[in-house]
Structure formats: C-alpha cells, structure tokens
Amino acid sequence: KWKGEGTTKNLESIVTGRCYDYIRIVNPGVGEKNCSEIWKAFKNAFINKDPCSILPQDYELFINLSLHTIPPNKSLFWENNQLLVNSFAGRGRRYMSVADTLFGFLGDFLNWCGQEDSTELDYESCPTTEECENNAVESFWRMASVTYAQHSSGVIHVLLNGSAVGGAYPVPGFFADYEIPNLQKDKVSQIVIWVVDDIEGPDKESCGAHTVEVLQNRLKNLGYDVTCDDNYKPVMLLLCLD
C-alpha cells in the first residue's frame, strides 16, 4: 500500500526495553520513568488513525513522560551524518545528541505506523515523507527536534557533512526548520559549527562558503556568537578509525 518499509517487528519490546536500558544503564541520572506508560503514550500518538494525519503534537504526552534535563554544553545538532554523530556523541558520554536523550533513544533507527480504524500496527508498509509529511515517524522526529532545541543550553555544537550532496546545511531540513527557531537565545552562550568532509572526499563545503556561510549569517543575524571549524580533528580521527 505504502512505499516505505513497515513497522519494525517487536516494536513494543524494543521501545520498552530501550526505556529500561536507558534509565538503568545508559543514563540512570534521569531518575525513574514509567516505561509502560511511555510506550502507551507513544503508541496512542499514532494508533487507530489515518497514517498520513499524525501531527507532532500527538506525541506531546509521550514527550512529557520521557523528558529530562539536557546537560549544558553537551548538545550536538547535525545534518547528513547520523552514524558519525552517534559514535562521536558516545551515547551521551561526550555529547548528547537528540538520539542520546531518552525520547530520541526510544525511536532511533526504528520505523512504525498504525492503520485507520484498527488498533494494529502496520507491518507491511508505512508512508514515506514523499507520500505524506504528516506520517508517524516524521512527526515524531519533528516533535523530538523541537523539544531537544528548547532544552539545549550553553555552548551548542553543530556537526555538518562537508561532502553532502545538496549542501552541508540543507533547507528545508530539521536543523533549519525545527531546531534553530526553537533554540532559547537567552540560554545559549555560543554556537560552534564543525564542517567535516568524508575521508575519501569530496570537499564540497567549508566554513564561510556556500550553504555553511548561509547558516553562519543566519545565526549571526539572530544575534548568536558563532564560530566555525573545518575538519575538526577529533571527528576526523574517529572517521580514520572507522
């Protein structure tokens, strides 16, 4: 029916298990969370509804139940380099990207959707963003991105891919559309941009040029203190290692 892949099998077990994994092992500092209620709120956001009419605010209860403090100076925003960000952040040890928060951790790399007039998940297929923007996964990540930006503070880090097709700073994009507008200016002391090329190249983008310059100008016009580094060495070393 849809062009996207269906719901990840064993979704309930994975989400509930990840919740316990997070609060017991990954980041016990967040305190007690009710993992069965979190799963219920997650599922109720999209179950029994037209899979193309799920809105970010449908996840509001889920976000409220799973919300916790994001440590200052630890936020790491990104575009076009999800695997690199996951390994560089180190599950919150070095940085806390959106996937290292409890709410992001629960959805990372999973797929899901429901069906209209049915309490069942659809394991056959789910709509892609091309088919409809208001699908369960897209709206989930919009809500997660907005929440993440609102709760980020101190020095904000942004890791961009200087070899990405279509530019290091894509517009439209999650960072451009949902995260920058929701940063709390009075809580942000500086924004540090890292533009890192793939090891094999090509070197398409750098600080002060092309889409990165567009981003720098946008942030400066909003009144932020912005710095930019090309091929930030710690990230390059991680790429070399991989």
GROMACS .gro file of C-alpha atoms in nm:
model
  242
    1LYS     CA    1   0.000   0.000   0.000
    2TRP     CA    2   0.271   0.249   0.100
    3LYS     CA    3   0.622   0.286  -0.041
    4GLY     CA    4   0.803   0.289   0.293
    5GLU     CA    5   0.902  -0.015   0.495
    6GLY     CA    6   0.656  -0.139   0.754
    7THR     CA    7   0.671  -0.119   1.132
    8THR     CA    8   0.985  -0.266   1.289
    9LYS     CA    9   0.897  -0.611   1.421
   10ASN     CA   10   0.874  -0.646   1.802
   11LEU     CA   11   0.835  -0.269   1.831
   12GLU     CA   12   0.675  -0.277   2.176
   13SER     CA   13   0.951  -0.498   2.319
   14ILE     CA   14   1.223  -0.281   2.164
   15VAL     CA   15   1.080   0.052   2.283
   16THR     CA   16   1.002  -0.073   2.633
   17GLY     CA   17   1.339  -0.249   2.657
   18ARG     CA   18   1.525   0.060   2.538
   19CYS     CA   19   1.342   0.264   2.801
   20TYR     CA   20   1.464   0.036   3.083
   21ASP     CA   21   1.810   0.016   2.927
   22TYR     CA   22   1.829   0.397   2.926
   23ILE     CA   23   1.710   0.464   3.280
   24ARG     CA   24   1.906   0.174   3.433
   25ILE     CA   25   2.231   0.165   3.233
   26VAL     CA   26   2.277   0.438   2.968
   27ASN     CA   27   2.176   0.738   3.179
   28PRO     CA   28   2.042   0.645   3.525
   29GLY     CA   29   2.078   1.012   3.627
   30VAL     CA   30   1.743   1.090   3.463
   31GLY     CA   31   1.568   0.916   3.750
   32GLU     CA   32   1.262   0.690   3.749
   33LYS     CA   33   1.041   0.685   3.440
   34ASN     CA   34   0.729   0.477   3.383
   35CYS     CA   35   0.832   0.275   3.078
   36SER     CA   36   0.495   0.105   3.024
   37GLU     CA   37   0.316   0.444   3.034
   38ILE     CA   38   0.576   0.587   2.795
   39TRP     CA   39   0.510   0.301   2.549
   40LYS     CA   40   0.134   0.355   2.582
   41ALA     CA   41   0.165   0.730   2.513
   42PHE     CA   42   0.396   0.659   2.218
   43LYS     CA   43   0.155   0.408   2.064
   44ASN     CA   44  -0.154   0.621   2.128
   45ALA     CA   45   0.002   0.905   1.929
   46PHE     CA   46  -0.048   0.719   1.601
   47ILE     CA   47  -0.258   0.405   1.654
   48ASN     CA   48  -0.612   0.384   1.514
   49LYS     CA   49  -0.553   0.694   1.298
   50ASP     CA   50  -0.501   0.770   0.932
   51PRO     CA   51  -0.122   0.718   0.898
   52CYS     CA   52  -0.100   1.042   0.700
   53SER     CA   53  -0.263   1.263   0.962
   54ILE     CA   54  -0.029   1.225   1.258
   55LEU     CA   55   0.087   1.561   1.395
   56PRO     CA   56   0.392   1.642   1.610
   57GLN     CA   57   0.166   1.748   1.898
   58ASP     CA   58   0.016   1.396   1.904
   59TYR     CA   59   0.339   1.296   2.078
   60GLU     CA   60   0.304   1.559   2.350
   61LEU     CA   61   0.216   1.317   2.632
   62PHE     CA   62   0.496   1.082   2.524
   63ILE     CA   63   0.747   1.372   2.535
   64ASN     CA   64   0.623   1.492   2.875
   65LEU     CA   65   0.662   1.143   3.024
   66SER     CA   66   1.012   1.089   2.881
   67LEU     CA   67   1.154   1.441   2.921
   68HIS     CA   68   1.468   1.507   3.127
   69THR     CA   69   1.739   1.771   3.158
   70ILE     CA   70   1.992   1.801   2.876
   71PRO     CA   71   2.327   1.897   3.035
   72PRO     CA   72   2.459   2.241   2.929
   73ASN     CA   73   2.735   2.246   2.663
   74LYS     CA   74   2.653   1.887   2.561
   75SER     CA   75   2.403   1.942   2.279
   76LEU     CA   76   2.516   1.820   1.937
   77PHE     CA   77   2.298   1.907   1.637
   78TRP     CA   78   2.369   1.760   1.293
   79GLU     CA   79   2.267   1.707   0.933
   80ASN     CA   80   2.361   1.422   0.695
   81ASN     CA   81   2.585   1.220   0.927
   82GLN     CA   82   2.372   1.020   1.170
   83LEU     CA   83   2.609   0.727   1.225
   84LEU     CA   84   2.908   0.956   1.278
   85VAL     CA   85   2.715   1.166   1.530
   86ASN     CA   86   2.604   0.854   1.719
   87SER     CA   87   2.962   0.731   1.757
   88PHE     CA   88   3.108   1.077   1.828
   89ALA     CA   89   2.849   1.154   2.096
   90GLY     CA   90   2.926   0.819   2.259
   91ARG     CA   91   2.575   0.766   2.398
   92GLY     CA   92   2.590   1.088   2.598
   93ARG     CA   93   2.944   1.032   2.725
   94ARG     CA   94   3.096   1.309   2.510
   95TYR     CA   95   2.785   1.484   2.380
   96MET     CA   96   2.411   1.433   2.400
   97SER     CA   97   2.259   1.439   2.052
   98VAL     CA   98   1.882   1.405   2.013
   99ALA     CA   99   1.928   1.026   1.986
  100ASP     CA  100   2.104   1.024   2.326
  101THR     CA  101   1.804   1.174   2.507
  102LEU     CA  102   1.552   0.923   2.639
  103PHE     CA  103   1.283   1.033   2.392
  104GLY     CA  104   1.520   1.014   2.094
  105PHE     CA  105   1.687   0.692   2.209
  106LEU     CA  106   1.348   0.518   2.204
  107GLY     CA  107   1.287   0.592   1.835
  108ASP     CA  108   1.637   0.581   1.689
  109PHE     CA  109   1.654   0.380   1.361
  110LEU     CA  110   1.305   0.234   1.413
  111ASN     CA  111   1.005   0.256   1.183
  112TRP     CA  112   0.636   0.248   1.274
  113CYS     CA  113   0.282   0.334   1.169
  114GLY     CA  114  -0.073   0.234   1.250
  115GLN     CA  115  -0.386   0.188   1.043
  116GLU     CA  116  -0.711   0.379   1.033
  117ASP     CA  117  -0.993   0.207   1.228
  118SER     CA  118  -0.758  -0.058   1.364
  119THR     CA  119  -0.562  -0.100   1.685
  120GLU     CA  120  -0.299  -0.299   1.492
  121LEU     CA  121   0.039  -0.175   1.377
  122ASP     CA  122   0.107  -0.195   1.003
  123TYR     CA  123   0.399  -0.433   0.950
  124GLU     CA  124   0.363  -0.439   0.570
  125SER     CA  125   0.430  -0.078   0.476
  126CYS     CA  126   0.432   0.278   0.612
  127PRO     CA  127   0.408   0.610   0.424
  128THR     CA  128   0.729   0.786   0.326
  129THR     CA  129   0.770   1.162   0.376
  130GLU     CA  130   0.732   1.199  -0.003
  131GLU     CA  131   0.392   1.032   0.018
  132CYS     CA  132   0.276   1.245   0.312
  133GLU     CA  133   0.461   1.473   0.553
  134ASN     CA  134   0.233   1.408   0.849
  135ASN     CA  135   0.335   1.047   0.898
  136ALA     CA  136   0.407   0.886   1.235
  137VAL     CA  137   0.788   0.886   1.213
  138GLU     CA  138   0.834   1.230   1.056
  139SER     CA  139   0.605   1.394   1.313
  140PHE     CA  140   0.782   1.209   1.596
  141TRP     CA  141   1.122   1.348   1.494
  142ARG     CA  142   0.980   1.698   1.443
  143MET     CA  143   0.845   1.695   1.799
  144ALA     CA  144   1.171   1.545   1.930
  145SER     CA  145   1.377   1.809   1.747
  146VAL     CA  146   1.169   2.099   1.875
  147THR     CA  147   1.188   1.966   2.233
  148TYR     CA  148   1.561   1.900   2.207
  149ALA     CA  149   1.632   2.254   2.082
  150GLN     CA  150   1.415   2.412   2.351
  151HIS     CA  151   1.606   2.230   2.626
  152SER     CA  152   1.959   2.284   2.490
  153SER     CA  153   2.181   2.541   2.661
  154GLY     CA  154   2.535   2.675   2.695
  155VAL     CA  155   2.768   2.605   2.402
  156ILE     CA  156   2.571   2.448   2.115
  157HIS     CA  157   2.761   2.220   1.874
  158VAL     CA  158   2.658   2.153   1.515
  159LEU     CA  159   2.825   1.879   1.306
  160LEU     CA  160   2.776   1.916   0.932
  161ASN     CA  161   2.886   1.695   0.643
  162GLY     CA  162   3.109   1.892   0.403
  163SER     CA  163   3.073   1.620   0.138
  164ALA     CA  164   2.693   1.600   0.142
  165VAL     CA  165   2.502   1.612  -0.184
  166GLY     CA  166   2.274   1.915  -0.173
  167GLY     CA  167   2.484   2.107   0.079
  168ALA     CA  168   2.610   2.079   0.436
  169TYR     CA  169   2.321   2.292   0.564
  170PRO     CA  170   2.006   2.175   0.383
  171VAL     CA  171   1.699   2.398   0.366
  172PRO     CA  172   1.440   2.270   0.425
  173GLY     CA  173   1.586   2.048   0.695
  174PHE     CA  174   1.535   1.956   1.060
  175PHE     CA  175   1.807   2.188   1.187
  176ALA     CA  176   1.692   2.479   0.971
  177ASP     CA  177   1.317   2.438   1.024
  178TYR     CA  178   1.264   2.289   1.371
  179GLU     CA  179   1.579   2.335   1.576
  180ILE     CA  180   1.719   2.684   1.507
  181PRO     CA  181   1.376   2.851   1.557
  182ASN     CA  182   1.335   2.672   1.892
  183LEU     CA  183   1.674   2.749   2.048
  184GLN     CA  184   1.627   2.962   2.361
  185LYS     CA  185   1.852   3.257   2.286
  186ASP     CA  186   1.899   3.364   2.648
  187LYS     CA  187   2.025   3.014   2.737
  188VAL     CA  188   2.278   2.981   2.452
  189SER     CA  189   2.627   3.126   2.505
  190GLN     CA  190   2.786   3.022   2.173
  191ILE     CA  191   2.724   2.810   1.863
  192VAL     CA  192   3.019   2.605   1.737
  193ILE     CA  193   2.992   2.467   1.383
  194TRP     CA  194   3.211   2.177   1.268
  195VAL     CA  195   3.220   2.104   0.895
  196VAL     CA  196   3.372   1.761   0.839
  197ASP     CA  197   3.435   1.604   0.497
  198ASP     CA  198   3.416   1.231   0.432
  199ILE     CA  199   3.764   1.075   0.446
  200GLU     CA  200   3.752   0.993   0.073
  201GLY     CA  201   3.609   1.339  -0.004
  202PRO     CA  202   3.481   1.525  -0.193
  203ASP     CA  203   3.544   1.857  -0.017
  204LYS     CA  204   3.231   2.042  -0.129
  205GLU     CA  205   3.171   2.275   0.164
  206SER     CA  206   3.377   2.472   0.415
  207CYS     CA  207   3.329   2.742   0.677
  208GLY     CA  208   3.242   3.077   0.522
  209ALA     CA  209   3.135   2.931   0.186
  210HIS     CA  210   2.818   2.803   0.016
  211THR     CA  211   2.544   2.678   0.250
  212VAL     CA  212   2.769   2.697   0.559
  213GLU     CA  213   2.804   3.071   0.502
  214VAL     CA  214   2.424   3.094   0.473
  215LEU     CA  215   2.396   2.921   0.812
  216GLN     CA  216   2.665   3.139   0.974
  217ASN     CA  217   2.494   3.455   0.851
  218ARG     CA  218   2.153   3.335   0.968
  219LEU     CA  219   2.280   3.261   1.320
  220LYS     CA  220   2.477   3.589   1.341
  221ASN     CA  221   2.171   3.785   1.228
  222LEU     CA  222   1.978   3.617   1.510
  223GLY     CA  223   2.240   3.755   1.748
  224TYR     CA  224   2.439   3.440   1.828
  225ASP     CA  225   2.814   3.423   1.886
  226VAL     CA  226   2.919   3.180   1.609
  227THR     CA  227   3.249   3.003   1.540
  228CYS     CA  228   3.324   2.752   1.264
  229ASP     CA  229   3.596   2.487   1.223
  230ASP     CA  230   3.680   2.285   0.913
  231ASN     CA  231   3.761   1.916   0.959
  232TYR     CA  232   3.763   1.928   1.339
  233LYS     CA  233   4.040   1.691   1.437
  234PRO     CA  234   3.867   1.468   1.697
  235VAL     CA  235   3.593   1.387   1.445
  236MET     CA  236   3.849   1.327   1.168
  237LEU     CA  237   4.035   1.083   1.394
  238LEU     CA  238   3.710   0.896   1.455
  239LEU     CA  239   3.647   0.880   1.078
  240CYS     CA  240   4.002   0.748   1.026
  241LEU     CA  241   3.944   0.484   1.292
  242ASP     CA  242   3.623   0.369   1.122
   0.00000   0.00000   0.00000
